Coordinates of C-alpha atoms and ligand atoms in Angstrom, one line a residue:
X1362 CA 121.1 132.9 81.6
X1363 CA 121.8 130.9 78.5
X1364 CA 119.0 130.2 76.0
X1365 CA 120.1 126.5 75.6
X1366 CA 117.3 124.0 75.3
X1367 CA 117.3 121.5 78.0
X1368 CA 118.1 118.7 75.6
X1369 CA 121.6 120.1 74.9
X1370 CA 122.5 118.9 78.4
X1371 CA 125.5 116.8 78.2
X1372 CA 127.6 117.0 81.3
X1373 CA 126.8 117.3 84.9
X1374 CA 129.0 117.6 88.0
X1375 CA 128.2 115.8 91.3
X1376 CA 130.1 116.9 94.6
X1377 CA 130.1 114.3 97.3
X1378 CA 130.6 110.7 96.4
X1379 CA 128.8 109.1 99.3
X1380 CA 125.6 107.1 99.0
X1381 CA 123.5 109.8 97.4
X1382 CA 126.2 111.2 95.1
X1383 CA 127.2 107.9 93.8
X1384 CA 123.5 107.0 93.1
X1385 CA 123.0 110.3 91.4
X1386 CA 126.0 109.8 89.2
X1387 CA 125.0 106.1 88.3
X1388 CA 121.4 107.4 87.3
X1389 CA 123.0 110.1 85.1
X1390 CA 125.6 107.9 83.5
X1391 CA 122.9 105.4 82.6
X1392 CA 120.8 108.2 81.2
X1393 CA 123.6 109.1 78.7
X1394 CA 125.1 111.8 80.5
X1395 CA 128.9 112.6 81.2
X1396 CA 129.5 112.9 84.9
X1397 CA 132.3 114.6 86.8
X1398 CA 132.4 113.3 90.2
X1399 CA 134.2 115.2 92.8
X1400 CA 134.7 114.4 96.6
X1401 CA 137.2 116.0 99.2
X1402 CA 138.2 112.4 99.9
X1403 CA 140.1 110.5 97.4
X1404 CA 139.2 107.2 98.9
X1405 CA 135.5 108.0 98.8
X1406 CA 135.8 108.8 95.1
X1407 CA 137.5 105.5 94.3
X1408 CA 134.9 103.7 96.5
X1409 CA 132.1 105.4 94.5
X1410 CA 133.6 104.5 91.2
X1411 CA 133.8 100.8 92.1
X1412 CA 130.3 100.8 93.3
X1413 CA 128.9 102.6 90.3
X1414 CA 130.8 100.0 87.9
X1415 CA 129.6 97.1 89.9
X1416 CA 126.1 98.3 89.8
X1417 CA 126.0 99.2 86.2
X1418 CA 127.7 95.8 85.6
X1419 CA 124.7 94.2 87.3
X1420 CA 122.3 96.0 85.2
X1421 CA 124.1 94.4 82.2
X1422 CA 124.2 90.9 83.8
X1423 CA 120.4 91.1 84.3
X1424 CA 119.9 92.2 80.8
X1425 CA 118.5 95.6 81.7
X1426 CA 121.1 97.2 79.6
X1427 CA 123.5 95.9 77.0
X1428 CA 127.2 95.1 77.9
X1429 CA 128.0 97.9 75.3
X1430 CA 125.8 100.4 77.0
X1431 CA 127.2 99.5 80.4
X1432 CA 130.8 100.1 79.0
X1433 CA 129.8 103.3 77.5
X1434 CA 128.1 104.6 80.7
X1435 CA 131.2 103.6 82.7
X1436 CA 133.4 105.5 80.1
X1437 CA 131.3 108.7 80.8
X1438 CA 132.4 108.9 84.4
X1439 CA 135.2 111.1 85.2
X1440 CA 136.8 111.5 88.7
X1441 CA 137.5 115.0 89.6
X1442 CA 140.2 115.3 92.3
X1443 CA 140.1 119.1 92.5
X1444 CA 136.8 121.2 92.4
X1445 CA 138.1 123.2 89.5
X1446 CA 137.6 119.9 87.5
X1447 CA 133.8 120.6 87.7
X1448 CA 134.3 123.6 85.2
X1449 CA 132.8 122.0 82.2
X1450 CA 129.5 120.8 84.1
X1451 CA 126.2 122.4 82.9
X1452 CA 124.5 121.4 86.3
X1453 CA 126.3 120.6 89.5
X1454 CA 124.5 118.8 92.1
X1455 CA 125.8 119.0 95.5
X1456 CA 125.5 115.9 97.9
X1457 CA 128.0 116.6 100.7
X1458 CA 127.8 116.5 104.4
X1459 CA 124.3 117.9 105.8
X1460 CA 125.9 121.0 107.4
X1461 CA 125.1 124.6 106.3
X1462 CA 128.6 126.0 106.3
X1463 CA 130.4 123.6 104.2
X1464 CA 127.4 123.6 101.7
X1465 CA 127.7 127.4 101.7
X1466 CA 131.5 127.5 101.3
X1467 CA 131.1 125.0 98.4
X1468 CA 128.5 126.9 96.6
X1469 CA 130.5 130.1 96.9
X1470 CA 133.6 128.4 95.6
X1471 CA 131.7 126.8 92.5
X1472 CA 130.5 130.3 91.5
X1473 CA 134.1 131.1 90.7
X1474 CA 134.7 127.8 88.8
X1475 CA 131.7 127.1 86.5
X1476 CA 130.2 129.2 83.8
X1477 CA 127.5 131.8 84.7
X1478 CA 124.7 129.7 83.4
X1479 CA 125.6 126.6 85.1
X1480 CA 122.8 125.4 87.5
X1481 CA 123.9 124.8 91.0
X1482 CA 121.5 122.4 92.8
X1483 CA 121.6 121.0 96.4
X1484 CA 120.4 117.7 97.6
X1485 CA 120.0 118.6 101.1
X1486 CA 117.2 117.1 103.0
X1487 CA 116.8 119.2 106.0
X1488 CA 118.5 122.8 105.2
X1489 CA 116.7 125.7 103.5
X1490 CA 117.8 125.9 100.0
X1491 CA 117.7 129.8 100.3
X1492 CA 120.0 129.6 103.3
X1493 CA 122.7 127.7 101.0
X1494 CA 122.1 130.2 98.2
X1495 CA 122.7 133.1 100.5
X1496 CA 126.5 132.6 100.2
X1497 CA 126.3 133.2 96.4
X1498 CA 126.3 136.2 94.2
X1499 CA 124.1 134.8 91.4
X1500 CA 121.1 133.2 93.3
X1501 CA 118.9 132.9 90.4
X1502 CA 120.7 129.7 89.2
X1503 CA 120.5 127.9 92.6
X1504 CA 117.7 125.4 93.4
X1505 CA 116.9 122.3 95.4
X1506 CA 117.0 118.8 93.7
X1507 CA 116.1 116.4 96.4
X1508 CA 116.5 112.7 95.4
X1509 CA 115.7 109.8 97.5
X1510 CA 117.7 106.8 98.6
X1511 CA 118.6 104.5 96.7
X1512 CA 118.7 107.1 94.0
X1513 CA 118.6 104.5 91.0
X1514 CA 115.5 102.8 92.2
X1515 CA 113.5 105.7 93.7
X1516 CA 111.5 107.5 91.0
X1517 CA 110.9 110.9 92.7
X1518 CA 112.8 114.1 92.8
X1519 CA 111.5 117.1 94.6
X1520 CA 112.6 120.4 92.6
X1521 CA 112.8 123.3 95.1
X1522 CA 113.0 127.0 94.1
X1523 CA 114.9 129.2 96.6
X1524 CA 113.9 132.7 97.2
X1525 CA 115.7 134.1 94.1
X1526 CA 115.4 131.1 91.8
X1527 CA 114.7 132.0 88.2
X1528 CA 112.0 130.0 86.2
X1529 CA 114.7 129.0 83.8
X1530 CA 116.6 127.4 86.5
X1531 CA 113.5 125.5 87.5
X1532 CA 112.9 124.3 84.0
X1533 CA 116.5 123.0 83.5
X1534 CA 116.3 121.2 87.0
X1535 CA 112.9 119.7 85.9
X1536 CA 114.3 118.7 82.5
X1537 CA 117.3 117.1 84.1
X1538 CA 115.0 115.1 86.6
X1539 CA 113.0 113.9 83.6
X1540 CA 116.2 113.0 81.7
X1541 CA 117.1 110.6 84.5
X1542 CA 113.7 109.1 84.2
X1543 CA 112.5 110.5 87.5
X1544 CA 109.0 112.0 88.3
X1545 CA 109.6 115.5 89.4
X1546 CA 107.3 117.6 91.7
X1547 CA 107.7 121.2 92.3
X1548 CA 107.6 122.0 96.1
X1549 CA 108.3 125.0 98.3
X1550 CA 111.4 125.6 100.4
X1551 CA 110.1 124.6 103.7
X1552 CA 111.4 122.3 106.5
X1553 CA 111.3 118.7 105.2
X1554 CA 110.0 120.0 101.7
X1555 CA 107.0 117.8 100.7
X1556 CA 107.8 114.2 101.4
X1557 CA 109.7 114.5 104.7
X1558 CA 107.2 116.9 106.2
X1559 CA 104.0 114.9 105.3
X1560 CA 105.9 111.6 106.3
X1561 CA 105.7 113.0 109.9
X1562 CA 101.9 112.3 110.1
X1563 CA 102.2 108.5 109.6
X1564 CA 105.1 108.0 111.9
X1565 CA 104.2 110.5 114.8
X1566 CA 100.6 109.5 114.9
X1567 CA 101.6 105.9 115.4
X1568 CA 104.1 107.0 118.1
X1569 CA 101.3 108.9 119.9
X1570 CA 98.9 105.8 119.8
X1571 CA 101.9 103.8 121.5
X1572 CA 102.6 106.4 123.9
X1573 CA 99.0 106.4 125.1
X1574 CA 99.2 102.6 125.6
X1575 CA 96.5 102.0 123.0
X1576 CA 98.4 99.1 121.3
X1577 CA 102.0 97.8 121.1
X1578 CA 104.2 98.7 118.2
X1579 CA 103.8 95.2 116.5
X1580 CA 100.1 95.6 116.7
X1581 CA 100.0 99.1 115.1
X1582 CA 102.3 97.9 112.3
X1583 CA 100.2 94.9 111.8
X1584 CA 96.9 97.1 111.6
X1585 CA 98.6 99.5 109.1
X1586 CA 99.9 96.6 106.9
X1587 CA 96.8 94.3 106.9
X1588 CA 93.8 96.7 107.6
X1589 CA 95.1 99.7 105.6
X1590 CA 97.5 98.0 103.1
X1591 CA 100.7 99.9 103.7
X1592 CA 103.7 98.0 102.6
X1593 CA 105.4 98.7 106.0
X1594 CA 104.1 99.7 109.4
X1595 CA 105.2 103.0 110.8
X1596 CA 107.7 101.3 113.3
X1597 CA 109.0 99.0 110.7
X1598 CA 109.5 101.9 108.4
X1599 CA 111.4 104.0 111.1
X1600 CA 113.6 101.0 112.0
X1601 CA 114.5 100.7 108.4
X1602 CA 115.2 104.3 107.7
X1603 CA 117.2 104.5 111.1
X1604 CA 116.0 106.5 114.1
X1605 CA 119.3 108.4 113.6
X1606 CA 117.6 109.8 110.3
X1607 CA 114.0 110.1 111.2
X1608 CA 114.3 111.5 114.8
X1609 CA 116.4 114.4 113.7
X1610 CA 114.2 114.9 110.6
X1611 CA 111.1 115.1 112.9
X1612 CA 112.8 117.7 115.1
X1613 CA 113.9 119.9 112.1
X1614 CA 110.3 119.9 110.7
X1615 CA 108.8 120.3 114.2
X1616 CA 111.1 123.3 115.1
X1617 CA 110.8 124.7 111.6
X1618 CA 107.1 124.8 111.8
X1619 CA 107.2 126.7 115.1
X1620 CA 106.4 123.7 117.2
X1621 CA 103.0 122.9 115.5
X1622 CA 101.7 120.1 117.7
X1623 CA 100.7 118.2 114.7
X1624 CA 104.4 117.5 113.9
X1625 CA 105.4 116.6 117.5
X1626 CA 106.9 113.2 118.3
X1627 CA 107.0 111.4 121.6
X1628 CA 109.8 110.7 124.2
X1629 CA 110.3 107.0 123.1
X1630 CA 111.5 108.3 119.7
X1631 CA 114.1 110.5 121.4
X1632 CA 115.1 107.9 124.0
X1633 CA 115.7 105.4 121.3
X1634 CA 117.9 107.9 119.5
X1635 CA 119.8 108.9 122.6
X1636 CA 120.4 105.1 123.6
X1637 CA 121.7 104.4 119.9
X1638 CA 118.9 101.9 119.4
X1639 CA 118.6 103.1 115.8
X1640 CA 116.7 100.3 114.3
X1641 CA 117.8 97.6 111.8
X1642 CA 121.4 99.0 111.4
X1643 CA 121.9 98.6 115.2
X1644 CA 120.0 95.3 115.7
X1645 CA 117.3 96.9 117.8
X1646 CA 115.1 99.9 117.6
X1647 CA 111.3 99.9 117.9
X1648 CA 111.7 96.1 117.0
X1649 CA 114.3 93.7 118.2
X1650 CA 116.5 92.3 115.1
X1651 CA 119.1 90.5 117.2
X1652 CA 119.7 86.8 116.5
X1653 CA 117.5 84.8 118.6
X1654 CA 115.3 87.8 119.7
X1655 CA 111.7 86.3 120.0
X1656 CA 109.3 88.1 117.4
X1657 CA 107.6 90.9 119.2
X1658 CA 104.1 89.7 120.2
X1659 CA 101.7 91.4 117.7
X1660 CA 99.2 92.0 120.4
X1661 CA 100.0 90.9 123.9
X1662 CA 97.3 92.3 126.2
X1663 CA 95.5 93.9 123.4
X1664 CA 94.4 90.4 122.4
X1665 CA 95.5 88.1 119.6
X1666 CA 95.1 89.3 116.2
X1667 CA 94.6 86.5 113.9
X1668 CA 94.5 83.0 115.8
X1669 CA 91.2 81.6 114.9
X1670 CA 89.1 79.9 117.5
X1671 CA 85.6 78.8 117.3
X1672 CA 83.9 81.1 119.7
X1673 CA 80.4 80.4 120.8
X1674 CA 77.7 82.4 119.0
X1675 CA 77.5 85.9 120.3
X1676 CA 74.4 88.1 121.0
X1677 CA 74.5 91.8 120.2
X1678 CA 72.5 94.8 120.0
X1679 CA 73.5 97.7 117.6
X1680 CA 73.3 101.0 119.5
X1681 CA 74.1 103.4 116.7
X1682 CA 73.6 102.1 113.1
X1683 CA 76.7 102.2 110.7
X1684 CA 77.6 100.6 107.6
X1685 CA 79.3 97.4 108.3
X1686 CA 77.1 95.7 110.9
X1687 CA 75.2 93.8 108.5
X1688 CA 78.5 92.0 107.6
X1689 CA 78.9 90.9 111.2
X1690 CA 75.2 89.6 111.2
X1691 CA 76.1 87.7 108.1
X1692 CA 78.7 86.1 110.0
X1693 CA 76.5 84.7 112.6
X1694 CA 76.3 87.5 115.2
X1695 CA 72.9 87.2 116.6
X1696 CA 70.9 90.5 117.0
X1697 CA 68.8 90.8 120.1
X1698 CA 67.3 93.5 122.3
X1699 CA 69.5 95.7 124.3
X1700 CA 68.8 93.9 127.7
X1701 CA 69.7 90.5 126.3
X1702 CA 72.8 91.4 124.3
X1703 CA 76.3 90.4 125.2
X1704 CA 77.8 93.0 123.2
X1705 CA 76.4 96.6 122.5
X1706 CA 78.0 97.7 119.1
X1707 CA 78.9 101.1 118.1
X1708 CA 81.3 102.1 115.3
X1709 CA 82.2 105.7 116.2
X1710 CA 84.0 108.4 114.1
X1711 CA 86.7 109.8 116.2
X1712 CA 85.1 109.3 119.6
X1713 CA 86.6 106.7 121.9
X1714 CA 84.5 104.0 123.1
X1715 CA 84.2 105.5 126.7
X1716 CA 82.8 108.9 125.1
X1717 CA 80.2 106.9 123.1
X1718 CA 79.0 104.9 126.1
X1719 CA 78.6 108.0 128.2
X1720 CA 76.9 110.0 125.4
X1721 CA 74.4 107.2 124.7
X1722 CA 74.2 106.2 128.4
X1723 CA 75.1 102.6 127.5
X1724 CA 76.3 99.8 129.9
X1725 CA 80.1 100.3 129.5
X1726 CA 80.9 96.6 130.4
X1727 CA 79.2 95.5 127.2
X1728 CA 80.0 98.2 124.8
X1729 CA 82.2 97.1 121.7
X1730 CA 83.4 99.7 119.2
X1731 CA 84.1 98.2 115.7
X1732 CA 86.5 99.8 113.1
X1733 CA 85.4 98.4 109.6
X1734 CA 88.2 100.3 107.7
X1735 CA 90.0 96.9 106.9
X1736 CA 86.9 94.9 106.1
X1737 CA 87.6 94.7 102.5
X1738 CA 90.8 93.1 103.5
X1739 CA 88.9 90.9 106.2
X1740 CA 90.5 92.8 109.0
X1741 CA 88.6 94.4 111.9
X1742 CA 89.7 96.3 115.0
X1743 CA 87.7 96.4 118.2
X1744 CA 87.9 98.4 121.4
X1745 CA 85.9 98.9 124.5
X1746 CA 85.4 101.6 127.2
X1747 CA 87.9 101.5 130.1
X1748 CA 87.3 98.5 132.1
X1749 CA 85.1 96.6 129.6
X1750 CA 87.2 94.4 127.5
X1751 CA 85.4 91.1 128.0
X1752 CA 82.6 91.6 125.5
X1753 CA 85.3 92.8 122.9
X1754 CA 87.4 89.7 123.6
X1755 CA 84.4 87.4 123.2
X1756 CA 83.3 89.1 119.9
X1757 CA 86.9 89.0 118.7
X1758 CA 87.1 85.3 119.5
X1759 CA 83.8 84.5 117.5
X1760 CA 84.7 86.6 114.5
X1761 CA 88.1 85.1 114.3
X1762 CA 86.4 81.8 114.2
X1763 CA 84.6 83.0 110.9
X1764 CA 88.0 83.6 109.3
X1765 CA 88.4 87.4 110.0
X1766 CA 91.8 88.8 111.6
X1767 CA 90.7 90.8 114.6
X1768 CA 92.9 93.2 116.7
X1769 CA 91.5 94.3 120.0
X1770 CA 93.1 97.5 121.2
X1771 CA 92.7 99.8 124.2
X1772 CA 90.4 102.6 124.0
X1773 CA 91.4 105.4 121.6
X1774 CA 90.0 108.3 119.7
X1775 CA 89.5 106.9 116.1
X1776 CA 91.0 103.3 116.8
X1777 CA 94.4 103.0 115.0
X1778 CA 94.1 103.0 111.2
X1779 CA 91.3 105.8 111.0
X1780 CA 93.4 107.8 113.4
X1781 CA 96.6 107.6 111.4
X1782 CA 94.9 108.1 108.1
X1783 CA 92.9 111.1 109.3
X1784 CA 96.2 112.8 110.3
X1785 CA 97.8 111.8 107.0
X1786 CA 94.9 113.2 105.1
X1787 CA 94.9 116.4 107.4
X1788 CA 98.6 117.2 107.0
X1789 CA 98.2 116.8 103.2
X1790 CA 95.5 119.2 103.2
X1791 CA 97.5 121.6 105.2
X1792 CA 100.4 121.3 102.9
X1793 CA 97.9 122.1 99.9
X1794 CA 96.6 125.1 102.0
X1795 CA 100.2 126.4 102.3
X1796 CA 100.8 125.9 98.5
X1797 CA 103.7 123.6 99.3
X1798 CA 102.5 121.2 96.6
X1799 CA 99.4 120.5 94.7
X1800 CA 97.1 117.5 95.6
X1801 CA 98.0 115.9 92.5
X1802 CA 101.8 116.2 93.3
X1803 CA 101.3 115.2 96.9
X1804 CA 99.7 111.9 95.9
X1805 CA 102.3 111.1 93.3
X1806 CA 105.1 112.0 95.9
X1807 CA 103.8 109.9 98.6
X1808 CA 103.0 106.9 96.4
X1809 CA 106.6 107.1 94.7
X1810 CA 108.6 108.1 97.8
X1811 CA 107.0 106.3 100.5
X1812 CA 105.1 103.5 98.8
X1813 CA 101.7 104.6 100.2
X1814 CA 99.0 102.2 98.7
X1815 CA 96.9 105.4 98.1
X1816 CA 98.0 108.9 97.9
X1817 CA 96.7 110.9 100.9
X1818 CA 94.2 112.8 98.9
X1819 CA 93.0 109.4 97.4
X1820 CA 92.7 108.3 101.0
X1821 CA 90.6 111.3 101.8
X1822 CA 88.3 110.6 99.0
X1823 CA 88.1 106.9 99.8
X1824 CA 87.2 107.6 103.5
X1825 CA 85.1 110.7 102.5
X1826 CA 86.1 114.3 103.4
X1827 CA 83.1 114.7 105.8
X1828 CA 84.1 111.5 107.7
X1829 CA 87.8 112.6 108.0
X1830 CA 86.6 116.0 109.1
X1831 CA 84.3 114.6 111.7
X1832 CA 86.9 112.2 112.9
X1833 CA 89.5 115.0 113.6
X1834 CA 86.8 117.1 115.2
X1835 CA 85.9 114.3 117.6
X1836 CA 89.5 113.5 118.3
X1837 CA 90.3 117.1 119.1
X1838 CA 87.2 117.2 121.4
X1839 CA 88.0 113.9 123.2
X1840 CA 91.7 114.6 123.6
X1841 CA 91.3 118.6 124.0
X1842 CA 94.6 118.7 121.8
X1843 CA 95.4 120.9 119.0
X1844 CA 97.3 118.3 117.3
X1845 CA 94.0 117.0 116.0
X1846 CA 92.6 120.4 114.7
X1847 CA 91.3 120.0 111.3
X1848 CA 93.0 121.8 108.4
X1849 CA 90.9 124.8 106.9
X1850 CA 91.5 123.1 103.4
X1851 CA 89.8 120.0 104.6
X1852 CA 87.1 121.8 106.7
X1853 CA 85.8 124.1 103.9
X1854 CA 85.7 121.0 101.3
X1855 CA 83.9 118.8 103.8
X1856 CA 81.2 121.5 104.8
X1857 CA 80.4 122.0 101.2
X1858 CA 80.6 118.6 100.1
X1859 CA 83.4 119.1 97.6
X1860 CA 86.1 117.0 96.4
X1861 CA 89.2 117.3 98.6
X1862 CA 91.0 118.1 95.2
X1863 CA 88.8 121.1 94.6
X1864 CA 91.1 124.2 94.0
X1865 CA 91.1 127.2 96.2
Ligands
LIG2840 N1 121.2 109.3 102.6 C1 120.0 109.8 102.3 O1 119.0 109.0 102.5 C2 119.6 111.1 101.8 C3 118.5 111.2 101.1 C4 118.3 112.5 100.5 C5 119.3 113.6 100.7 N2 120.4 113.3 101.4 C6 121.2 114.4 101.5 O2 122.3 114.1 100.5 C7 123.6 114.5 101.2 C8 124.6 113.4 101.2 O3 124.1 112.5 101.9 P1 124.7 111.1 101.9 O4 123.9 110.2 102.5 O5 125.1 110.6 100.4 O6 126.1 111.3 102.7 P2 127.6 110.5 102.8 O7 128.0 110.8 104.2 O8 127.3 109.0 102.3 O9 128.5 111.1 101.8 C9 128.8 112.5 101.8 C10 130.2 112.5 101.0 O10 130.4 114.0 100.8 C11 131.9 114.1 101.0 N3 132.2 115.4 101.5 C12 132.0 116.1 102.7 N4 132.2 117.3 102.6 C13 132.7 117.6 101.5 C14 133.2 118.7 100.9 N5 133.3 120.0 101.4 N6 133.5 118.8 99.6 C15 133.4 117.7 98.8 N7 133.0 116.5 99.4 C16 132.7 116.5 100.7 C17 132.4 113.1 102.0 O11 133.6 112.7 101.8 C18 131.4 111.8 101.6 O12 132.0 111.0 100.6 C19 123.2 115.3 102.5 O13 123.0 116.7 102.3 C20 122.1 114.5 102.7 O14 121.1 115.4 103.7 C21 120.6 112.1 101.9

């Protein structure tokens, strides 16, 4: 391998001039690099050039770069009609069709074209980098450089060593990511790498909540946006990325991790995929985007989320103390004895309301479980044991009258937001346990690539490692499902009262 310092990087090659290749080329051009762009389709090459020009032109119009810098950036782009045109490239990034054999053939062919010290990187999102490298003689110089769409806007890049990748190759790949203005995280060559693996928790747990009939998709989306502060609810996110993208990605990760139940999706996900209801791009997915379609009710039979109504004062008894009930008293909920109370209040961690009612021998028709996770954002979620929604609806009506947004959902272990967040934190802990990424990198990656308002470890600290651990243990006990088994990383830190970021 060459001893050239990374700063001597001058020319990169990009193979595949589709959405990703064009974006990578644009980012490299505006970072001052020369780019040789190759595609097996001449039309795709011309289209990419026109797109890159237009986008760089817009940057100049908006004053983000000077007109001269834009002209120079465009001047650094060369279209390579033959693969051999890539010979001068110091790093080649492959962004062709997502299939193993064409990628292997391409890498084997590139080996005979570029100098021995040229780094060969793949932008694959679902194939093992080591499987692509297998077709090559010199596997030390092969790595994954996983960009996110749209490349010029997305700041994260995952850099992935394959089985034989040298440290020198990793350094050069990391230096290129930095040169492009990206934040790079180094992650293991596992299905989904870091972001697409961890992203399963947010999406599939929402699907399981829907599958159990706890709440409708619009209600789940609204709770995750308004109570937890996510920019998009899980179903809105799946509709945006496309169910033709996230259903196969979920399958790759689930199969790659040998059918770990934590990564399993639900039949609705597959049936929308099979029906071609792919989300925004096809006008219909979890939500309906067709013209004239009524906005999906955010709550339906789970009860209205926000409509204020001046409910009559409600009497309540707190069966199990928990932080948060004081705030309800301040809003006018009148505390009385158990016999007189219209609502018997509990705030379980991981148990469903039915389990709490049975455990404490409470009158299930009056039990209301309250989730305070969204209280800072003036959002509460309520649920009741099976058959007992009257008291929850009355409490909801009263609290809405005091200006709170309140969702009433069907009985569920850990409501909606605490349940989804426990799964996000748990999978993040498992990823740290497997050494796929560090807690710091996991937080950075999910903030940058998925716009999470807090990284998964930040969520874990905010909720409290013991609370998350207890929530999962109860969810596992209530459902009997291994999907909810706590990660050993989480369990050990929760038991000893340590930070979730405490190293091994
Ligand atoms: N689209 C995304 O959100 C995204 C995100 C991260 C990674 N990726 C990965 O990036 C790669 C490209 O994805 P995309 O969305 O840009 O695809 P795309 O379909 O938009 O573009 C692929 C391009 O590769 C060309 N091509 C196909 N086979 C070729 C070959 N043998 N030699 C040269 N050119 C060839 C096609 O003509 C096409 O222009 C895939 O591996 C994909 O998994 C995609």
